[in-house]
Short mmCIF file of C-alpha atoms in Angstrom, two decimals:
data_model
loop_
_atom_site.label_atom_id
_atom_site.label_comp_id
_atom_site.label_asym_id
_atom_site.label_seq_id
_atom_site.Cartn_x
_atom_site.Cartn_y
_atom_site.Cartn_z
CA UNK T 1 -129.15 59.24 -95.37
CA UNK T 2 -127.95 55.91 -93.93
CA UNK T 3 -126.57 56.34 -90.37
CA UNK T 4 -122.80 56.00 -90.00
CA UNK T 5 -123.20 53.06 -87.61
CA UNK T 6 -125.28 51.17 -90.20
CA UNK T 7 -122.74 51.88 -92.94
CA UNK T 8 -119.93 50.61 -90.71
CA UNK T 9 -121.87 47.44 -89.88
CA UNK T 10 -122.60 46.89 -93.57
CA UNK T 11 -118.91 47.26 -94.42
CA UNK T 12 -118.04 44.66 -91.79
CA UNK T 13 -120.65 42.26 -93.19
CA UNK T 14 -119.06 42.50 -96.63
CA UNK T 15 -115.82 41.20 -95.09
CA UNK T 16 -117.34 38.27 -93.20
CA UNK T 17 -117.55 34.74 -94.70
CA UNK T 18 -121.35 34.91 -94.62
CA UNK T 19 -121.96 31.54 -96.27
CA UNK T 20 -119.64 29.59 -93.97
CA UNK T 21 -121.02 31.29 -90.86
CA UNK T 22 -124.59 30.58 -91.95
CA UNK T 23 -123.87 26.91 -92.73
CA UNK T 24 -122.11 26.43 -89.38
CA UNK T 25 -124.99 28.00 -87.48
CA UNK T 26 -127.41 25.89 -89.50
CA UNK T 27 -125.70 22.69 -88.36
CA UNK T 28 -125.77 23.94 -84.78
CA UNK T 29 -129.47 24.82 -84.82
CA UNK T 30 -130.34 21.37 -86.20
CA UNK T 31 -128.34 19.52 -83.52
CA UNK T 32 -130.26 17.69 -80.79
CA UNK T 33 -129.60 19.38 -77.44
CA UNK T 34 -130.59 17.91 -74.06
CA UNK T 35 -133.92 19.45 -73.16
CA UNK T 36 -132.83 20.56 -69.65
CA UNK T 37 -130.09 22.60 -71.38
CA UNK T 38 -132.17 23.89 -74.28
CA UNK T 39 -135.33 24.84 -72.39
CA UNK T 40 -133.90 27.77 -70.35
CA UNK T 41 -132.13 29.13 -73.44
CA UNK T 42 -135.37 29.10 -75.43
CA UNK T 43 -137.22 30.67 -72.50
CA UNK T 44 -134.66 33.49 -72.47
CA UNK T 45 -134.90 33.90 -76.26
CA UNK T 46 -138.70 33.98 -76.09
CA UNK T 47 -138.68 36.70 -73.44
CA UNK T 48 -136.05 38.75 -75.28
CA UNK T 49 -137.97 38.68 -78.58
CA UNK T 50 -141.50 38.53 -77.13
CA UNK T 51 -142.28 35.20 -78.82
CA UNK T 52 -145.94 34.19 -78.44
CA UNK T 53 -145.27 30.65 -77.24
CA UNK T 54 -148.87 30.31 -76.07
CA UNK T 55 -149.79 30.07 -79.78
CA UNK T 56 -147.30 27.29 -80.52
CA UNK T 57 -147.70 23.53 -80.63
CA UNK T 58 -145.00 22.45 -78.17
CA UNK T 59 -143.90 18.79 -78.41
CA UNK T 60 -144.36 16.69 -75.31
CA UNK T 61 -141.30 17.30 -73.17
CA UNK T 62 -140.34 20.44 -75.08
CA UNK T 63 -138.40 21.28 -78.24
CA UNK T 64 -135.38 19.12 -79.07
CA UNK T 65 -133.40 21.62 -81.18
CA UNK T 66 -133.28 25.32 -82.00
CA UNK T 67 -134.55 24.56 -85.49
CA UNK T 68 -137.57 22.68 -84.13
CA UNK T 69 -138.36 25.80 -82.10
CA UNK T 70 -137.82 28.20 -85.01
CA UNK T 71 -140.05 26.16 -87.34
CA UNK T 72 -142.70 25.51 -84.68
CA UNK T 73 -146.28 24.91 -85.76
CA UNK T 74 -149.14 26.99 -84.38
CA UNK T 75 -152.33 25.76 -82.79
CA UNK T 76 -155.39 25.35 -85.05
CA UNK T 77 -157.45 28.51 -85.28
CA UNK T 78 -154.59 30.96 -84.71
CA UNK T 79 -154.74 32.03 -88.35
CA UNK T 80 -157.91 32.94 -90.22
CA UNK T 81 -157.60 33.05 -94.01
CA UNK T 82 -159.57 35.81 -95.73
CA UNK T 83 -162.27 33.96 -97.73
CA UNK T 84 -162.81 36.57 -100.47
CA UNK T 85 -161.66 34.95 -103.77
CA UNK T 86 -160.55 38.40 -104.99
CA UNK T 87 -157.95 38.84 -102.23
CA UNK T 88 -154.31 37.84 -101.95
CA UNK T 89 -153.26 37.19 -98.36
CA UNK T 90 -150.10 37.50 -96.33
CA UNK T 91 -147.93 34.38 -96.69
CA UNK T 92 -146.32 34.89 -93.29
CA UNK T 93 -146.53 36.43 -89.85
CA UNK T 94 -144.40 39.54 -89.77
CA UNK T 95 -144.37 43.13 -90.97
CA UNK T 96 -145.66 44.40 -94.30
CA UNK T 97 -142.53 46.25 -95.39
CA UNK T 98 -143.64 47.57 -98.76
CA UNK T 99 -146.37 47.29 -101.37
CA UNK T 100 -147.09 48.88 -104.72
CA UNK T 101 -147.21 48.62 -108.50
CA UNK T 102 -144.80 46.85 -110.84
CA UNK T 103 -144.08 49.19 -113.75
CA UNK T 104 -144.46 48.44 -117.45
CA UNK T 105 -140.70 47.79 -117.60
CA UNK T 106 -141.01 45.23 -114.76
CA UNK T 107 -139.47 47.45 -112.07
CA UNK T 108 -140.64 48.17 -108.54
CA UNK T 109 -139.23 50.23 -105.67
CA UNK T 110 -138.50 49.02 -102.14
CA UNK T 111 -137.43 51.61 -99.55
CA UNK T 112 -135.91 53.81 -102.23
CA UNK T 113 -134.16 51.01 -104.14
CA UNK T 114 -135.28 50.02 -107.63
CA UNK T 115 -135.61 46.31 -108.43
CA UNK T 116 -135.96 44.52 -111.74
CA UNK T 117 -138.34 41.55 -111.64
CA UNK T 118 -136.25 39.74 -114.26
CA UNK T 119 -133.20 39.83 -111.96
CA UNK T 120 -135.18 38.92 -108.85
CA UNK T 121 -136.72 35.89 -110.59
CA UNK T 122 -133.57 35.09 -112.60
CA UNK T 123 -135.89 34.64 -115.57
CA UNK T 124 -136.57 37.53 -118.01
CA UNK T 125 -139.25 35.55 -119.84
CA UNK T 126 -141.19 34.81 -116.65
CA UNK T 127 -140.80 38.41 -115.48
CA UNK T 128 -142.78 39.71 -118.46
CA UNK T 129 -145.93 38.23 -116.90
CA UNK T 130 -145.64 40.75 -114.04
CA UNK T 131 -145.47 43.94 -116.16
CA UNK T 132 -148.10 46.32 -114.81
CA UNK T 133 -148.83 44.08 -111.84
CA UNK T 134 -148.42 44.48 -108.09
CA UNK T 135 -145.95 43.44 -105.40
CA UNK T 136 -145.70 43.29 -101.63
CA UNK T 137 -143.02 42.27 -99.15
CA UNK T 138 -143.38 40.66 -95.71
CA UNK T 139 -140.44 40.66 -93.30
CA UNK T 140 -140.27 37.87 -90.70
CA UNK T 141 -138.39 38.88 -87.56
CA UNK T 142 -136.71 36.45 -85.13
CA UNK T 143 -139.89 36.52 -82.97
CA UNK T 144 -142.25 35.47 -85.74
CA UNK T 145 -143.65 32.11 -86.81
CA UNK T 146 -141.26 30.99 -89.58
CA UNK T 147 -143.53 28.89 -91.77
CA UNK T 148 -144.70 30.36 -95.07
CA UNK T 149 -148.15 29.79 -96.57
CA UNK T 150 -149.56 30.27 -100.03
CA UNK T 151 -150.97 33.78 -100.55
CA UNK T 152 -153.15 32.52 -103.42
CA UNK T 153 -155.15 29.53 -104.63
CA UNK T 154 -153.83 27.94 -107.80
CA UNK T 155 -151.51 25.38 -109.34
CA UNK T 156 -147.73 25.41 -109.15
CA UNK T 157 -146.03 25.75 -112.52
CA UNK T 158 -142.37 25.92 -111.50
CA UNK T 159 -139.96 26.10 -108.56
CA UNK T 160 -136.62 27.82 -109.13
CA UNK T 161 -133.75 27.79 -106.59
CA UNK T 162 -131.38 30.68 -107.30
CA UNK T 163 -127.89 30.68 -105.76
CA UNK T 164 -126.74 33.91 -104.14
CA UNK T 165 -125.26 35.72 -101.18
CA UNK T 166 -126.63 35.77 -97.63
CA UNK T 167 -126.75 39.39 -96.50
CA UNK T 168 -129.09 40.32 -93.62
CA UNK T 169 -132.59 41.32 -94.76
CA UNK T 170 -133.32 43.54 -91.76
CA UNK T 171 -133.69 47.33 -92.02
CA UNK T 172 -129.92 47.85 -92.14
CA UNK T 173 -129.44 45.33 -94.94
CA UNK T 174 -132.32 46.65 -97.04
CA UNK T 175 -130.99 50.21 -96.87
CA UNK T 176 -127.25 49.54 -97.26
CA UNK T 177 -126.91 46.57 -99.66
CA UNK T 178 -127.83 47.61 -103.23
CA UNK T 179 -130.24 45.17 -104.86
CA UNK T 180 -130.34 43.05 -101.69
CA UNK T 181 -133.31 40.82 -102.53
CA UNK T 182 -131.93 40.05 -106.00
CA UNK T 183 -128.43 39.30 -104.63
CA UNK T 184 -129.34 36.87 -101.86
CA UNK T 185 -130.08 33.19 -102.36
CA UNK T 186 -133.77 32.67 -103.02
CA UNK T 187 -136.44 30.15 -103.97
CA UNK T 188 -139.21 31.20 -106.35
CA UNK T 189 -142.54 29.37 -106.55
CA UNK T 190 -144.57 30.29 -109.67
CA UNK T 191 -148.32 29.75 -109.29
CA UNK T 192 -151.05 30.14 -111.92
CA UNK T 193 -154.27 31.46 -110.38
CA UNK T 194 -157.74 32.64 -111.38
CA UNK T 195 -156.54 36.18 -110.65
CA UNK T 196 -153.44 35.91 -112.85
CA UNK T 197 -149.85 34.67 -112.34
CA UNK T 198 -148.17 34.91 -108.94
CA UNK T 199 -144.59 34.42 -107.79
CA UNK T 200 -143.77 33.71 -104.14
CA UNK T 201 -140.09 34.49 -103.50
CA UNK T 202 -138.42 33.12 -100.37
CA UNK T 203 -135.34 35.30 -99.77
CA UNK T 204 -132.50 33.72 -97.80
CA UNK T 205 -130.45 35.80 -95.36
CA UNK T 206 -127.44 35.85 -93.06
CA UNK T 207 -127.86 32.88 -90.65
CA UNK T 208 -130.99 31.92 -92.65
CA UNK T 209 -129.43 29.73 -95.28
CA UNK T 210 -132.00 26.95 -95.23
CA UNK T 211 -135.33 27.19 -97.04
CA UNK T 212 -137.60 24.14 -97.14
CA UNK T 213 -140.74 23.57 -99.23
CA UNK T 214 -143.74 21.31 -98.78
CA UNK T 215 -143.73 20.57 -102.52
CA UNK T 216 -141.01 18.94 -104.59
CA UNK T 217 -138.10 21.32 -105.09
CA UNK T 218 -134.92 21.20 -107.17
CA UNK T 219 -131.60 20.48 -105.42
CA UNK T 220 -129.83 23.46 -103.89
CA UNK T 221 -127.41 24.86 -106.51
CA UNK T 222 -123.76 25.67 -105.85
CA UNK T 223 -122.87 29.29 -105.12
CA UNK T 224 -121.87 30.88 -108.41
CA UNK T 225 -123.63 28.16 -110.39
CA UNK T 226 -126.81 28.20 -112.42
CA UNK T 227 -130.30 28.19 -110.96
CA UNK T 228 -131.89 24.79 -110.39
CA UNK T 229 -135.40 24.42 -111.81
CA UNK T 230 -138.24 21.96 -111.22
CA UNK T 231 -141.08 22.40 -113.72
CA UNK T 232 -144.49 20.76 -113.30
CA UNK T 233 -146.89 19.77 -116.06
CA UNK T 234 -150.42 18.42 -116.32
CA UNK T 235 -151.77 16.44 -113.40
CA UNK T 236 -148.36 16.56 -111.69
CA UNK T 237 -148.82 20.27 -110.93
CA UNK T 238 -149.34 20.71 -107.17
CA UNK T 239 -152.62 22.36 -106.20
CA UNK T 240 -152.60 25.05 -103.52
CA UNK T 241 -155.45 26.55 -101.58
CA UNK T 242 -155.04 30.04 -100.16
CA UNK T 243 -153.38 29.64 -96.77
CA UNK T 244 -151.88 26.18 -97.43
CA UNK T 245 -148.44 25.69 -95.91
CA UNK T 246 -145.80 26.15 -98.60
CA UNK T 247 -142.45 26.12 -96.81
CA UNK T 248 -140.34 27.42 -93.94
CA UNK T 249 -137.27 29.46 -93.04
CA UNK T 250 -134.76 28.25 -90.49
CA UNK T 251 -134.87 31.71 -88.89
CA UNK T 252 -136.57 35.01 -89.79
CA UNK T 253 -136.29 36.34 -93.34
CA UNK T 254 -138.37 37.94 -96.12
CA UNK T 255 -141.02 36.88 -98.63
CA UNK T 256 -141.61 38.89 -101.81
CA UNK T 257 -144.89 38.30 -103.68
CA UNK T 258 -145.24 39.41 -107.31
CA UNK T 259 -148.66 39.48 -108.97
CA UNK T 260 -149.33 39.81 -112.68
CA UNK T 261 -151.96 42.29 -113.89
CA UNK T 262 -155.30 41.39 -112.33
CA UNK T 263 -157.15 39.13 -114.77
CA UNK T 264 -160.42 41.08 -114.58
CA UNK T 265 -159.51 44.59 -113.43
CA UNK T 266 -156.85 46.19 -111.27
CA UNK T 267 -154.98 45.60 -108.02
CA UNK T 268 -155.38 47.73 -104.94
CA UNK T 269 -153.80 47.46 -101.51
CA UNK T 270 -156.09 45.85 -98.93
CA UNK T 271 -154.07 47.35 -96.08
CA UNK T 272 -151.45 50.05 -95.65
CA UNK T 273 -147.72 49.64 -95.05
CA UNK T 274 -147.21 50.26 -91.34
CA UNK T 275 -145.50 48.67 -88.30
CA UNK T 276 -148.70 46.84 -87.28
CA UNK T 277 -148.02 43.08 -87.47
CA UNK T 278 -149.57 41.16 -90.33
CA UNK T 279 -150.65 37.54 -89.89
CA UNK T 280 -150.92 34.61 -92.27
CA UNK T 281 -154.28 34.87 -94.04
CA UNK T 282 -154.74 38.64 -93.65
CA UNK T 283 -155.81 40.29 -96.92
CA UNK T 284 -152.94 42.34 -98.38
CA UNK T 285 -154.06 42.98 -101.98
CA UNK T 286 -157.43 42.88 -103.70
CA UNK T 287 -158.47 42.60 -107.35
CA UNK T 288 -161.08 45.22 -108.26
CA UNK T 289 -163.18 45.58 -111.39
CA UNK T 290 -162.13 48.49 -113.59
CA UNK T 291 -159.11 49.79 -115.42
CA UNK T 292 -155.65 49.14 -114.01
CA UNK T 293 -154.34 52.11 -112.07
#
């Protein structure tokens, strides 16, 4: 049962001009603000959300905008990438919200809601590659490092930018907005790996309308329009190592990772779903020899 307060908040969100609010806040967070003004605000934010600023690379003189703070880099050595070639690692710092199998009809369940991979990816043909595979979801809160890294080693086949809404992806949004992850704007990076196909899905959110990639991406499509696609072929296909930086969110959001059936066996969870923070490079799934479960 969803609490009454959450249902009321969700009803209010349906009435708000979410796109316009998000774009306006995006322009504000990118604006240069005098450092003597910005610094105490960021200090207050960091204390309120328990941001680990001691891990961050802080520019000389301090951050110049909210966005520079949100997309801050971390010092070398903060993340350790699991070296086992059979593992898939967390693409982000955050919370492992869910993990499990993708059914033979390409469906998976997140907090009681059923999702269709074809709708999430906006590509029924591509979704067939994930039948009988595995998925996991990492939620990035406002306190977390907002850069996203590749969970796998492989070569990028396609990037697809899918227009959509911008509902919150926090606990309230996940439980009260039907099909949330497949309704919000998202960017999908398809990667071919030794373990099988993988899709890394950046899900946009309320006040998180900007998603950037380190590889060439298609232009952002108009709301209500068709998805924009950038396909790569031959030597032009970007190569990713596990743990390579792949992109960033302007603020916290969610990453969904879909894995096709393990090429030489079956997938198993490398860690449980619990409130314990997960870090970039931590093993989340592992390919095991044997029949798929």
